Coordinates of C-alpha atoms in Angstrom, one line a residue:
Chain A
M551 CA 2.8 21.7 7.6
N552 CA 2.8 17.9 6.9
R553 CA 3.1 17.0 3.4
E554 CA 0.7 14.4 2.0
P555 CA 2.1 11.0 2.6
R556 CA 4.0 9.6 -0.3
L557 CA 3.6 6.4 -2.0
I558 CA 5.8 4.9 -4.8
A559 CA 3.6 2.4 -7.0
A560 CA 5.9 0.3 -9.0
A561 CA 5.2 -2.3 -11.9
S562 CA 7.0 -3.8 -14.7
G563 CA 5.7 -3.1 -18.2
G564 CA 2.6 -5.2 -19.9
G565 CA 0.3 -7.2 -17.3
H566 CA 2.1 -6.0 -14.2
W567 CA 1.2 -2.4 -15.0
I568 CA -2.1 -3.2 -15.7
E569 CA -2.5 -5.0 -12.6
L570 CA -1.1 -1.8 -10.7
L571 CA -3.6 0.5 -12.2
R572 CA -6.3 -1.6 -11.1
L573 CA -5.3 -0.5 -7.5
K574 CA -5.5 3.2 -8.1
R575 CA -8.5 3.5 -6.0
A576 CA -6.7 2.3 -2.9
F577 CA -4.2 5.1 -3.2
E578 CA -6.4 7.8 -2.7
G579 CA -5.2 10.3 -0.2
W580 CA -1.6 9.6 -1.1
D581 CA 0.7 11.6 -3.0
V582 CA 1.4 8.8 -5.9
V583 CA 4.7 8.4 -7.7
Y584 CA 4.3 5.6 -10.5
V585 CA 7.3 4.0 -11.7
S586 CA 7.2 1.4 -14.9
M587 CA 9.2 0.9 -18.2
F588 CA 7.7 2.7 -21.0
E589 CA 7.2 6.5 -21.4
N590 CA 3.8 6.4 -22.9
Y591 CA 2.3 4.8 -20.0
V592 CA 2.2 8.3 -18.6
S593 CA -1.3 8.7 -20.5
A594 CA -2.8 6.1 -18.0
I595 CA -2.0 8.2 -14.7
P596 CA -3.0 12.0 -15.7
G597 CA -1.5 14.5 -13.0
A598 CA 0.8 12.0 -11.2
R599 CA 4.4 11.9 -11.2
Y600 CA 6.0 9.1 -13.5
Y601 CA 9.4 7.6 -13.8
T602 CA 10.7 4.8 -16.1
V603 CA 13.3 2.2 -15.1
P604 CA 15.1 0.2 -17.8
D605 CA 13.4 -2.8 -19.4
A606 CA 15.1 -5.7 -17.5
S607 CA 12.4 -8.3 -18.2
R608 CA 14.8 -10.7 -19.8
F609 CA 17.0 -10.7 -16.7
D610 CA 20.2 -9.7 -18.3
K611 CA 22.5 -8.6 -15.6
L612 CA 23.6 -5.2 -16.8
A613 CA 19.9 -4.0 -17.1
F614 CA 19.1 -5.3 -13.7
F615 CA 21.8 -3.2 -12.3
K616 CA 20.8 -0.2 -14.3
V617 CA 17.2 -0.6 -12.7
A618 CA 19.0 -0.5 -9.3
L619 CA 20.9 2.7 -10.0
K620 CA 17.6 4.3 -11.3
A621 CA 15.7 2.9 -8.4
F622 CA 18.2 4.4 -6.0
R623 CA 17.9 7.9 -7.4
I624 CA 14.1 7.9 -7.4
M625 CA 14.0 6.6 -3.7
L626 CA 16.6 9.4 -2.8
K627 CA 14.5 12.1 -4.5
E628 CA 11.1 11.1 -3.5
R629 CA 11.7 9.5 -0.1
P630 CA 8.3 7.5 0.0
D631 CA 6.6 6.4 3.0
A632 CA 5.1 3.3 1.3
I633 CA 5.9 1.5 -1.6
V634 CA 3.4 -1.0 -3.5
T635 CA 4.5 -3.2 -6.2
T636 CA 2.9 -5.9 -8.5
G637 CA 6.2 -7.2 -9.7
S638 CA 8.2 -8.2 -11.5
A639 CA 11.9 -9.0 -10.4
P640 CA 13.5 -5.7 -11.2
M641 CA 11.0 -4.0 -8.7
L642 CA 12.6 -6.1 -6.1
W643 CA 14.9 -2.9 -5.8
F644 CA 12.3 -0.7 -4.4
L645 CA 11.8 -3.3 -1.6
I646 CA 15.4 -3.4 -0.9
F647 CA 15.9 0.5 -0.8
G648 CA 12.4 1.0 0.7
R649 CA 13.8 -1.0 3.8
L650 CA 16.8 1.2 3.9
I651 CA 14.8 4.4 4.3
G652 CA 12.3 2.8 6.7
A653 CA 9.3 2.9 4.2
K654 CA 6.5 0.2 4.4
T655 CA 6.5 -2.2 1.4
L656 CA 3.9 -4.3 -0.2
W657 CA 4.5 -6.9 -3.1
I658 CA 1.3 -8.2 -4.6
D659 CA 2.4 -11.3 -6.7
S660 CA 0.7 -11.4 -10.1
I661 CA -2.5 -12.9 -10.8
A662 CA -0.8 -14.8 -13.5
Q663 CA 0.9 -17.0 -11.0
A664 CA -1.9 -19.3 -10.6
E665 CA -0.3 -22.5 -9.4
K666 CA 2.7 -21.2 -7.6
M667 CA 4.4 -17.9 -6.4
S668 CA 6.7 -16.4 -8.8
S669 CA 10.3 -16.9 -8.0
S670 CA 10.7 -13.0 -7.6
G671 CA 7.7 -13.2 -5.2
R672 CA 9.5 -15.7 -3.1
I673 CA 12.3 -13.3 -2.7
A674 CA 10.0 -10.5 -2.0
K675 CA 8.6 -12.6 1.1
K676 CA 11.8 -12.0 2.7
L677 CA 12.1 -8.3 1.8
A678 CA 8.7 -6.7 1.8
T679 CA 6.7 -5.6 5.1
V680 CA 4.1 -7.8 3.6
A681 CA 3.8 -10.0 0.6
V682 CA 0.4 -11.3 -0.8
A683 CA -0.7 -13.9 -3.5
Q684 CA -3.9 -13.4 -5.7
W685 CA -4.8 -16.9 -5.3
P686 CA -5.9 -18.6 -1.9
E687 CA -4.2 -21.9 -2.8
V688 CA -0.8 -20.1 -3.6
A689 CA -1.1 -18.0 -0.4
R690 CA -1.7 -21.0 1.6
D691 CA 1.4 -22.9 0.3
E692 CA 3.6 -20.0 0.9
D693 CA 2.1 -19.2 4.2
I694 CA 1.4 -15.8 3.2
E695 CA -2.0 -13.7 3.2
Y696 CA -4.5 -13.7 0.4
W697 CA -6.1 -10.2 0.2
G698 CA -8.3 -10.9 -2.8
A699 CA -7.3 -10.3 -6.4
V700 CA -7.3 -7.5 -9.1
L701 CA -10.2 -9.1 -10.7
Chain B
M499 CA -18.3 -14.5 -45.2
G500 CA -19.3 -11.2 -46.8
C501 CA -18.6 -8.6 -43.9
R502 CA -15.3 -7.2 -43.1
A503 CA -14.2 -8.1 -39.8
V504 CA -11.3 -6.2 -37.8
I505 CA -9.0 -8.3 -35.8
F506 CA -6.5 -6.8 -33.3
A507 CA -3.8 -9.3 -32.3
S508 CA -1.0 -8.6 -29.6
V509 CA 1.7 -10.7 -28.1
G510 CA 2.2 -8.1 -25.2
S511 CA 5.0 -5.9 -24.8
M512 CA 7.7 -7.8 -23.0
L513 CA 8.9 -10.9 -25.0
P514 CA 8.6 -12.2 -28.7
F515 CA 6.0 -14.6 -29.6
D516 CA 6.4 -15.3 -33.2
R517 CA 4.4 -18.5 -33.3
L518 CA 1.2 -16.3 -33.0
V519 CA 2.3 -13.5 -35.1
K520 CA 3.1 -15.9 -38.0
A521 CA -0.3 -17.6 -37.5
V522 CA -2.4 -14.5 -37.6
D523 CA -0.5 -13.4 -40.6
E524 CA -1.1 -16.6 -42.5
W525 CA -4.7 -16.2 -41.7
A526 CA -4.7 -12.6 -43.1
R527 CA -3.0 -14.1 -46.3
D528 CA -5.6 -16.7 -46.8
N529 CA -8.7 -14.4 -45.8
P530 CA -8.0 -11.1 -47.6
G531 CA -10.6 -8.3 -47.2
H532 CA -10.5 -8.2 -43.5
G533 CA -8.7 -5.7 -41.3
V534 CA -5.9 -7.5 -39.5
F535 CA -3.5 -5.6 -37.1
I536 CA -0.8 -7.0 -35.0
Q537 CA 1.3 -5.8 -32.2
I538 CA 4.4 -7.9 -32.7
G539 CA 6.7 -6.7 -30.0
E540 CA 10.3 -7.7 -30.5
G541 CA 9.7 -10.7 -32.8
A542 CA 12.0 -11.6 -35.5
Y543 CA 9.0 -12.5 -38.0
E544 CA 7.4 -9.3 -39.6
P545 CA 3.9 -9.7 -41.0
H546 CA 3.6 -9.6 -44.8
Y547 CA -0.4 -9.5 -45.0
A548 CA -1.4 -8.0 -41.8
S549 CA -0.6 -4.5 -40.5
Y550 CA 1.6 -4.3 -37.5
A551 CA 3.4 -2.3 -34.9
R552 CA 6.3 -3.2 -32.8
I553 CA 4.8 -1.4 -29.7
M554 CA 2.0 0.8 -29.7
P555 CA 1.3 3.8 -27.1
M556 CA -1.1 2.5 -24.4
A557 CA -3.9 4.8 -25.5
D558 CA -3.9 3.5 -29.3
Y559 CA -3.7 -0.1 -28.1
R560 CA -6.7 0.4 -26.1
E561 CA -8.5 2.2 -29.1
G562 CA -7.5 -0.9 -31.4
L563 CA -8.9 -3.1 -28.6
R564 CA -12.1 -1.3 -28.3
L565 CA -12.6 -1.0 -32.0
C566 CA -12.0 -4.7 -32.9
D567 CA -14.6 -7.7 -33.6
L568 CA -11.9 -10.1 -32.3
F569 CA -9.1 -9.8 -29.8
V570 CA -6.3 -12.5 -30.4
A571 CA -3.6 -12.6 -27.9
H572 CA -1.0 -14.6 -25.9
V573 CA -2.4 -15.5 -22.2
G574 CA -0.9 -12.6 -20.6
M575 CA -2.9 -10.8 -17.7
G576 CA -2.6 -7.5 -19.6
A577 CA -4.3 -8.9 -22.3
I578 CA -7.0 -10.7 -20.3
L579 CA -7.8 -7.8 -18.0
Q580 CA -8.1 -5.4 -20.7
G581 CA -10.1 -7.7 -22.9
L582 CA -12.5 -8.1 -19.8
E583 CA -12.5 -4.3 -19.2
E584 CA -13.8 -3.9 -22.9
S585 CA -15.9 -7.0 -22.9
K586 CA -14.2 -8.3 -26.1
Q587 CA -14.2 -11.8 -27.3
M588 CA -10.7 -13.2 -26.9
L589 CA -8.8 -16.0 -28.7
L590 CA -5.9 -16.6 -26.5
M591 CA -2.9 -19.1 -27.2
P592 CA -0.5 -19.5 -24.3
R593 CA 3.3 -19.3 -24.4
Q594 CA 5.3 -22.4 -23.8
Q595 CA 8.5 -22.6 -22.2
K596 CA 9.8 -25.6 -24.1
L597 CA 9.5 -23.2 -27.4
G598 CA 11.4 -20.6 -25.6
E599 CA 8.5 -18.4 -25.5
H600 CA 8.5 -17.4 -21.8
T601 CA 10.6 -18.2 -18.9
T602 CA 8.1 -20.3 -17.2
D603 CA 5.0 -22.2 -18.2
H604 CA 2.6 -20.1 -16.1
Q605 CA 0.6 -18.9 -19.3
L606 CA -0.7 -22.7 -19.4
H607 CA -1.6 -22.2 -15.8
T608 CA -3.4 -19.0 -16.5
A609 CA -5.0 -20.4 -19.2
A610 CA -6.5 -23.1 -17.2
R611 CA -8.0 -20.6 -14.7
F612 CA -9.4 -18.2 -17.2
G613 CA -10.2 -20.3 -20.3
H614 CA -13.8 -21.0 -18.9
R615 CA -14.9 -17.3 -18.6
P616 CA -17.5 -16.2 -21.0
G617 CA -15.8 -14.6 -24.2
I618 CA -12.6 -16.4 -23.9
K619 CA -11.3 -19.4 -26.2
I620 CA -8.1 -20.9 -25.6
V621 CA -6.1 -22.8 -28.4
D622 CA -2.8 -24.6 -28.2
D623 CA -1.4 -24.4 -31.6
A624 CA -1.2 -22.2 -34.8
D625 CA -3.7 -24.5 -36.7
A626 CA -6.3 -24.3 -34.2
L627 CA -5.9 -20.4 -33.8
K628 CA -6.3 -20.1 -37.8
L629 CA -9.4 -22.1 -37.7
E630 CA -11.1 -20.4 -34.7
I631 CA -10.2 -16.8 -36.1
G632 CA -12.5 -17.7 -38.9
R633 CA -15.1 -19.3 -36.7
L634 CA -15.1 -16.4 -34.4
I635 CA -15.7 -13.5 -36.8
T636 CA -18.6 -15.6 -38.2
A637 CA -20.1 -16.7 -34.9
P638 CA -18.8 -14.5 -32.1
L639 CA -18.4 -16.0 -28.4
V640 CA -21.0 -14.4 -25.8
T641 CA -19.0 -12.0 -23.6
G642 CA -19.8 -11.3 -20.2
D643 CA -20.5 -7.7 -19.0
R644 CA -17.5 -5.1 -19.0
I645 CA -15.6 -5.5 -15.5
S646 CA -14.8 -2.4 -13.6
D647 CA -11.2 -1.0 -14.3
Q648 CA -10.6 -1.6 -10.3
S649 CA -9.9 -4.4 -8.4
S650 CA -12.1 -6.1 -6.2
P651 CA -13.4 -4.2 -3.3
E652 CA -11.7 -6.8 -1.1
L653 CA -8.2 -6.3 -2.4
I654 CA -8.8 -2.4 -2.5
A655 CA -9.8 -2.3 1.1
H656 CA -7.0 -4.4 2.3
V657 CA -4.4 -2.3 0.3
A658 CA -6.0 1.0 1.6
R659 CA -5.6 -0.4 5.1
F660 CA -2.1 -1.2 4.6
L661 CA -1.4 2.0 3.4
D662 CA -3.0 3.7 6.5
S663 CA -0.7 1.7 8.6
A664 CA 2.2 3.1 6.8
R665 CA 1.1 6.8 7.1
P666 CA 4.0 8.8 8.8
R667 CA 2.9 10.0 12.5
H668 CA 3.6 13.5 13.2

């Protein structure tokens, strides 16, 4: 009768994606829809649904809005109950649209941000249900929680 | 040196890092007979002596990493995490913002945090990189055990608890 709760797990390419994969075990019991930037990443998540959004890593504005469009379409189609992202900036769209549909959203700032929170993480703090950092000092400076690290 | 070493180098998938690619290629020029492969991303410099790919499928990248004697990379978390998962000795050079290699200097911070882990050697410039490649294939670093491919139990438990709170109530 009830469908399995649905989760969108989203990350940009490279390290962000590797960090997201290291959370897989926490997603047990969820219908997980993965989102990243490269088609071939699908091999890392056998059996799961997978979407790509355009590579907007260098912050060109057009690509950034193309991500918005694709993110919006994915959200309408999948209607997730929760969203987890390990960044980076383009994935902020999932927090924005997640808010609109009432999903709970989690931003995990990259472990690469060892001295200060990323600029996208600072925005995520205002958008996400919960934002955490992976270094205790960074979390303390930002007045957010530290939940441990992907390592 | 005698034996043929396999060196797998990567600048990641998101931004060019020609300084590293060029250094590894020059090492390959000066040290023929070894297997040198570089994932160069979107760099302008194309290697003349080393084999290379722009971007490899994730599974092939992993295979290259698994089979190499030395992993050379930027100080990206994707590289570090996968290197630790495979327990590979790593020679890493941070990207620098002032050289236009990244949007911030966080790789210097990452280098400071991870440079002391067993199996990781950080260098700052191309000359040191070339010197260390030669050293590390002759006298490899002692690496730690392979790490799990999952986050710390603490983070997994917190995320699972967060997700529990997000379950729809029927």
